[in-house]
CSV table of C-alpha atoms and ligand atoms in Angstrom, one decimal:
chain,number,residue,atom,x,y,z
A,1,UNK,CA,6.1,2.4,67.6
A,2,UNK,CA,2.3,2.4,67.7
A,3,UNK,CA,0.8,4.4,64.9
A,4,UNK,CA,-2.2,6.5,65.9
A,5,UNK,CA,-3.9,7.2,62.7
A,6,UNK,CA,-2.4,8.8,59.7
A,7,UNK,CA,0.1,11.8,59.9
A,8,UNK,CA,-1.0,14.5,57.8
A,9,UNK,CA,1.6,15.4,55.1
A,10,UNK,CA,0.8,19.0,55.9
A,11,UNK,CA,2.2,18.8,59.5
A,12,UNK,CA,5.7,19.8,60.2
A,13,UNK,CA,7.6,16.9,59.0
A,14,UNK,CA,11.2,16.1,58.2
A,15,UNK,CA,12.0,14.8,54.7
A,16,UNK,CA,12.4,11.3,55.9
A,17,UNK,CA,9.3,11.3,57.9
A,18,UNK,CA,7.2,12.7,54.9
A,19,UNK,CA,8.6,10.1,52.6
A,20,UNK,CA,7.8,7.2,55.0
A,21,UNK,CA,4.3,8.5,55.7
A,22,UNK,CA,3.6,9.0,51.9
A,23,UNK,CA,5.0,5.7,51.2
A,24,UNK,CA,2.6,4.1,53.6
A,25,UNK,CA,-0.4,6.0,52.0
A,26,UNK,CA,0.6,4.9,48.6
A,27,UNK,CA,0.9,1.3,49.3
A,28,UNK,CA,-2.6,0.2,48.4
A,29,UNK,CA,-2.6,1.9,45.0
A,30,UNK,CA,1.0,1.8,43.6
A,31,UNK,CA,3.3,-0.9,42.7
A,32,UNK,CA,6.2,1.4,43.5
A,33,UNK,CA,5.1,3.6,46.5
A,34,UNK,CA,8.5,4.5,47.8
A,35,UNK,CA,9.7,5.6,44.3
A,36,UNK,CA,6.5,7.5,43.6
A,37,UNK,CA,6.8,9.3,46.9
A,38,UNK,CA,10.5,10.3,46.3
A,39,UNK,CA,9.7,11.5,42.8
A,40,UNK,CA,6.8,13.6,44.0
A,41,UNK,CA,8.7,14.9,47.0
A,42,UNK,CA,11.6,15.9,44.9
A,43,UNK,CA,9.2,17.8,42.7
A,44,UNK,CA,7.4,19.6,45.6
A,45,UNK,CA,10.7,20.7,46.9
A,46,UNK,CA,12.2,21.5,43.4
A,47,UNK,CA,15.3,19.4,44.1
A,48,UNK,CA,16.9,16.2,42.6
A,49,UNK,CA,16.0,12.9,44.1
A,50,UNK,CA,19.5,12.6,45.5
A,51,UNK,CA,18.9,15.7,47.6
A,52,UNK,CA,16.3,13.7,49.6
A,53,UNK,CA,18.7,11.2,50.7
A,54,UNK,CA,21.5,13.7,51.6
A,55,UNK,CA,19.0,15.8,53.8
A,56,UNK,CA,16.7,13.3,55.6
A,57,UNK,CA,16.5,15.6,58.7
A,58,UNK,CA,15.8,18.7,56.9
A,59,UNK,CA,12.4,20.2,57.9
A,60,UNK,CA,10.0,20.9,55.1
A,61,UNK,CA,8.6,24.4,54.6
A,62,UNK,CA,4.8,24.6,54.7
A,63,UNK,CA,4.2,25.6,51.0
A,64,UNK,CA,6.3,22.6,49.8
A,65,UNK,CA,4.5,20.2,52.4
A,66,UNK,CA,1.2,21.4,51.0
A,67,UNK,CA,2.4,20.9,47.4
A,68,UNK,CA,3.6,17.4,48.4
A,69,UNK,CA,0.2,16.6,50.2
A,70,UNK,CA,-1.7,17.8,47.1
A,71,UNK,CA,0.1,15.5,44.6
A,72,UNK,CA,0.0,12.5,46.9
A,73,UNK,CA,-3.8,13.0,47.2
A,74,UNK,CA,-4.0,12.9,43.2
A,75,UNK,CA,-1.9,9.7,43.2
A,76,UNK,CA,-4.1,7.9,45.9
A,77,UNK,CA,-7.1,9.0,43.6
A,78,UNK,CA,-5.4,6.8,40.9
A,79,UNK,CA,-3.9,9.5,38.8
A,80,UNK,CA,-1.0,8.0,36.8
A,81,UNK,CA,2.5,9.4,37.8
A,82,UNK,CA,2.9,10.4,34.3
A,83,UNK,CA,0.0,12.7,34.3
A,84,UNK,CA,1.2,14.3,37.7
A,85,UNK,CA,4.7,14.9,36.7
A,86,UNK,CA,3.8,15.6,32.9
A,87,UNK,CA,6.2,13.2,31.3
A,88,UNK,CA,7.0,9.7,30.8
A,89,UNK,CA,10.2,7.7,29.7
A,90,UNK,CA,9.7,5.7,26.5
A,91,UNK,CA,12.4,4.1,24.4
A,92,UNK,CA,15.0,6.2,26.3
A,93,UNK,CA,13.2,9.4,25.5
A,94,UNK,CA,11.6,11.6,27.9
A,95,UNK,CA,8.2,12.3,26.5
A,96,UNK,CA,5.6,15.0,27.4
A,97,UNK,CA,2.1,13.5,28.2
A,98,UNK,CA,-1.3,14.9,29.0
A,99,UNK,CA,-4.6,13.6,29.8
A,100,UNK,CA,-5.4,14.0,26.1
A,101,UNK,CA,-2.7,11.2,25.4
A,102,UNK,CA,-2.4,7.6,26.8
A,103,UNK,CA,0.6,7.1,29.0
A,104,UNK,CA,3.1,5.2,26.8
A,105,UNK,CA,3.4,1.6,28.2
A,106,UNK,CA,6.5,-0.6,28.2
A,107,UNK,CA,4.8,-3.2,26.1
A,108,UNK,CA,4.5,-0.8,23.3
A,109,UNK,CA,8.4,-0.9,23.0
A,110,UNK,CA,7.7,-4.5,21.7
A,111,UNK,CA,5.9,-2.6,18.6
A,112,UNK,CA,9.0,-0.4,18.1
A,113,UNK,CA,11.4,-3.5,18.3
A,114,UNK,CA,9.4,-5.1,15.5
A,115,UNK,CA,9.5,-2.0,13.5
A,116,UNK,CA,13.3,-1.9,14.0
A,117,UNK,CA,13.4,-5.3,12.5
A,118,UNK,CA,11.3,-4.4,9.4
A,119,UNK,CA,13.1,-1.3,8.7
A,120,UNK,CA,16.7,-1.8,7.7
A,121,UNK,CA,19.2,0.6,9.4
A,122,UNK,CA,19.9,3.0,6.6
A,123,UNK,CA,16.8,2.7,4.5
A,124,UNK,CA,14.7,5.7,3.5
A,125,UNK,CA,11.3,4.2,3.9
A,126,UNK,CA,8.0,5.9,4.3
A,127,UNK,CA,6.6,5.0,7.7
A,128,UNK,CA,3.1,6.0,9.3
A,129,UNK,CA,1.8,5.6,13.0
A,130,UNK,CA,-2.0,5.7,13.1
A,131,UNK,CA,-3.5,7.3,16.4
A,132,UNK,CA,0.0,8.5,17.6
A,133,UNK,CA,-1.2,9.9,20.9
A,134,UNK,CA,2.0,11.4,22.6
A,135,UNK,CA,4.0,10.3,19.5
A,136,UNK,CA,5.8,7.7,21.3
A,137,UNK,CA,6.0,5.0,18.6
A,138,UNK,CA,6.5,7.6,15.8
A,139,UNK,CA,9.2,9.5,17.5
A,140,UNK,CA,11.1,6.3,18.4
A,141,UNK,CA,11.2,5.3,14.9
A,142,UNK,CA,12.1,8.8,13.5
A,143,UNK,CA,15.0,8.8,16.0
A,144,UNK,CA,16.2,5.3,15.3
A,145,UNK,CA,15.8,5.6,11.6
A,146,UNK,CA,16.8,9.2,10.5
A,147,UNK,CA,16.6,8.3,6.9
A,148,UNK,CA,13.0,7.4,7.0
A,149,UNK,CA,10.1,9.9,6.8
A,150,UNK,CA,7.6,9.3,9.4
A,151,UNK,CA,4.0,10.5,9.4
A,152,UNK,CA,1.9,10.4,12.4
A,153,UNK,CA,-1.9,10.9,12.6
A,154,UNK,CA,-4.4,11.4,15.5
A,155,UNK,CA,-8.2,12.3,15.7
A,156,UNK,CA,-7.2,14.5,18.8
A,157,UNK,CA,-5.8,17.9,18.1
A,158,UNK,CA,-4.8,18.1,21.9
A,159,UNK,CA,-2.9,14.8,21.6
A,160,UNK,CA,-1.2,16.1,18.3
A,161,UNK,CA,-0.1,19.3,20.0
A,162,UNK,CA,1.7,17.2,22.8
A,163,UNK,CA,3.1,14.9,20.0
A,164,UNK,CA,4.4,18.0,17.9
A,165,UNK,CA,6.0,19.5,21.1
A,166,UNK,CA,7.7,16.1,21.8
A,167,UNK,CA,9.1,16.2,18.2
A,168,UNK,CA,10.3,19.8,18.6
A,169,UNK,CA,12.1,19.0,21.9
A,170,UNK,CA,13.7,16.0,20.5
A,171,UNK,CA,14.9,18.0,17.5
A,172,UNK,CA,13.4,15.3,15.0
A,173,UNK,CA,13.1,16.8,11.6
A,174,UNK,CA,11.9,13.7,9.8
A,175,UNK,CA,8.4,13.6,11.3
A,176,UNK,CA,5.3,15.0,10.2
A,177,UNK,CA,1.8,15.1,11.9
A,178,UNK,CA,-1.8,15.2,10.4
A,179,UNK,CA,-5.1,15.4,12.3
A,180,UNK,CA,-7.8,12.9,11.4
A,181,UNK,CA,-9.1,9.4,11.7
A,182,UNK,CA,-6.7,6.7,11.0
A,183,UNK,CA,-5.7,6.9,7.3
A,184,UNK,CA,-8.2,9.6,6.4
A,185,UNK,CA,-5.7,12.6,6.4
A,186,UNK,CA,-3.1,10.6,4.4
A,187,UNK,CA,-5.3,9.1,1.8
A,188,UNK,CA,-3.1,10.7,-1.0
A,189,UNK,CA,0.1,8.9,0.2
A,190,UNK,CA,1.7,5.6,0.2
A,191,UNK,CA,3.8,3.9,2.8
A,192,UNK,CA,6.2,1.0,3.4
A,193,UNK,CA,5.3,0.5,7.1
A,194,UNK,CA,2.2,1.1,8.9
A,195,UNK,CA,2.3,0.9,12.8
A,196,UNK,CA,-0.5,1.4,15.3
A,197,UNK,CA,-1.3,1.0,18.9
A,198,UNK,CA,-5.1,1.5,18.6
A,199,UNK,CA,-7.7,1.2,21.3
A,200,UNK,CA,-8.4,-2.5,21.8
A,201,UNK,CA,-10.1,-2.8,25.3
A,202,UNK,CA,-13.7,-4.1,25.1
A,203,UNK,CA,-16.4,-1.8,26.0
A,204,UNK,CA,-17.4,-2.6,29.6
A,205,UNK,CA,-14.1,-4.5,30.5
A,206,UNK,CA,-13.6,-4.0,34.2
A,207,UNK,CA,-9.8,-3.2,33.6
A,208,UNK,CA,-11.1,0.2,32.1
A,209,UNK,CA,-12.0,1.4,35.7
A,210,UNK,CA,-8.3,1.5,36.7
A,211,UNK,CA,-7.6,3.4,33.6
A,212,UNK,CA,-10.2,6.2,34.3
A,213,UNK,CA,-7.6,9.1,34.0
A,214,UNK,CA,-6.8,8.0,30.3
A,215,UNK,CA,-8.6,9.0,27.4
A,216,UNK,CA,-11.5,6.5,26.7
A,217,UNK,CA,-11.3,6.8,23.0
A,218,UNK,CA,-7.6,5.7,23.0
A,219,UNK,CA,-8.4,2.6,25.0
A,220,UNK,CA,-12.0,1.3,24.2
A,221,UNK,CA,-13.1,0.0,20.7
A,222,UNK,CA,-16.6,-1.7,20.5
A,223,UNK,CA,-17.9,-4.8,22.1
A,224,UNK,CA,-15.0,-7.0,21.5
A,225,UNK,CA,-12.3,-4.3,21.7
A,226,UNK,CA,-11.4,-5.0,17.9
A,227,UNK,CA,-13.4,-2.4,16.0
A,228,UNK,CA,-10.4,-0.1,15.3
A,229,UNK,CA,-8.2,-3.1,14.4
A,230,UNK,CA,-10.7,-4.2,12.0
A,231,UNK,CA,-11.0,-0.8,10.5
A,232,UNK,CA,-7.3,-0.4,10.0
A,233,UNK,CA,-7.0,-4.0,8.6
A,234,UNK,CA,-9.5,-3.2,6.1
A,235,UNK,CA,-8.5,0.4,5.0
A,236,UNK,CA,-4.8,0.4,5.3
A,237,UNK,CA,-4.1,-1.6,2.1
A,238,UNK,CA,-5.1,1.4,0.2
A,239,UNK,CA,-2.1,3.4,1.5
A,240,UNK,CA,0.5,0.6,1.2
A,241,UNK,CA,3.2,-0.2,-1.3
A,242,UNK,CA,3.5,-3.9,-2.5
A,243,UNK,CA,5.1,-5.9,0.2
A,244,UNK,CA,4.5,-3.3,2.9
A,245,UNK,CA,4.2,-4.2,6.3
A,246,UNK,CA,1.4,-3.5,8.9
A,247,UNK,CA,2.5,-3.8,12.7
A,248,UNK,CA,-0.5,-3.8,15.3
A,249,UNK,CA,-0.4,-3.7,19.0
A,250,UNK,CA,-3.2,-5.6,20.6
A,251,UNK,CA,-4.4,-7.1,23.9
A,252,UNK,CA,-2.7,-10.3,25.1
A,253,UNK,CA,-5.8,-12.5,24.3
A,254,UNK,CA,-6.4,-11.0,20.8
A,255,UNK,CA,-3.6,-12.4,18.7
A,256,UNK,CA,-5.8,-15.3,17.1
A,257,UNK,CA,-8.7,-12.9,16.6
A,258,UNK,CA,-6.3,-10.2,15.1
A,259,UNK,CA,-4.8,-12.8,12.7
A,260,UNK,CA,-8.1,-13.9,11.6
A,261,UNK,CA,-9.2,-10.3,10.8
A,262,UNK,CA,-5.9,-9.7,8.8
A,263,UNK,CA,-6.3,-12.9,6.8
A,264,UNK,CA,-9.8,-12.2,6.0
A,265,UNK,CA,-8.8,-8.6,4.9
A,266,UNK,CA,-6.2,-10.1,2.4
A,267,UNK,CA,-2.9,-9.7,4.5
A,268,UNK,CA,-0.1,-12.4,4.2
A,269,UNK,CA,2.8,-13.7,6.3
A,270,UNK,CA,0.8,-13.0,9.5
A,271,UNK,CA,3.0,-13.5,12.8
A,272,UNK,CA,2.5,-12.4,16.4
A,273,UNK,CA,5.2,-11.5,18.8
A,274,UNK,CA,5.5,-11.5,22.7
A,275,UNK,CA,6.1,-8.5,24.9
A,276,UNK,CA,8.5,-8.7,27.8
A,277,UNK,CA,5.9,-10.3,29.9
A,278,UNK,CA,5.8,-13.2,27.4
A,279,UNK,CA,2.3,-12.2,26.2
A,280,UNK,CA,1.5,-12.1,22.4
A,281,UNK,CA,1.2,-8.4,22.0
A,282,UNK,CA,2.3,-7.3,18.6
A,283,UNK,CA,1.0,-8.7,15.1
A,284,UNK,CA,2.9,-8.2,11.8
A,285,UNK,CA,1.5,-8.8,8.4
A,286,UNK,CA,2.6,-8.2,4.8
A,287,UNK,CA,0.5,-6.6,2.1
A,288,UNK,CA,0.0,-9.1,-0.7
A,289,UNK,CA,0.7,-7.7,-4.3
A,290,UNK,CA,-2.8,-8.6,-5.2
A,291,UNK,CA,-5.2,-7.0,-2.8
A,292,UNK,CA,-8.8,-8.4,-2.8
A,293,UNK,CA,-11.1,-6.3,-4.6
A,294,UNK,CA,-13.5,-4.2,-2.5
A,295,UNK,CA,-11.2,-3.9,0.5
B,301,LIG,N1,-2.2,-1.9,27.0
B,301,LIG,C1,-3.2,-0.8,27.5
B,301,LIG,C2,-3.7,-1.3,28.7
B,301,LIG,O1,-4.4,-2.4,28.7
B,301,LIG,C3,-4.2,-0.4,26.5
B,301,LIG,C4,-3.8,0.2,25.4
B,301,LIG,C5,-4.6,0.3,24.3
B,301,LIG,O2,-5.8,0.2,24.4
B,301,LIG,N2,-4.0,0.6,23.2
B,301,LIG,O3,-3.7,-0.8,29.8
């Protein structure tokens, strides 16, 4: 069949035609155009995805077609699926997200994996997640380690509102949230485990353009992307028990720089771990009993 231009998704289309057309339109911007189209069409029609496969010949009503066309347009503009549908899977949990929070990434599960190794199954440790965003890391730990008390901080009230709602929906009683920068709202407490996925992209990095919909303050951190990690490395000893562990996510090119920062700040037993793509993504360090004066 010779295609003469694009079919408007607002035209009278059957389900299978709308899916085929939307898939074509999404190809340049999505790694999973067909799946995105299916999820967005199911949403516009308010049906399960399986309904689409069972009723390919059904004609869409104009209101649903218009809803579908509107969300496809957002997706073509680069809006992440998670913001369009308002949720994202992370660590087998369905989490609410909003433009005030980063979209949880699969590589961040590597940080949770390492936290699971550092926190024995039934131990009642004090854990904190700095810059929690949607709460993804803190919620995963609170769920996997119910005997632990998990604290989570974030500068953004909007992000914390999303994280609190996630905790409520998941019925997790062992998690608490405080608003403020990094350790500021918890300066009176001590922890066994500190985890963080801070902003770590360098200012002006071209990669930021493709992340335009996500909050810049959760992504970008100074000229080399390491400002937040420096601040956490230096300040966190003050809220840690002896032999406590710090687990940081960072960029795939930053493991050596992060190790150097941690060494300089007096941390010991520094080791980096790869994500599922085989890239060094998480660095773990232990607080020495003797912390350098002035840090
Ligand atoms: N991993 C994210 C990305 O490069 C960045 C997350 C972050 O800065 N914490 O898309």
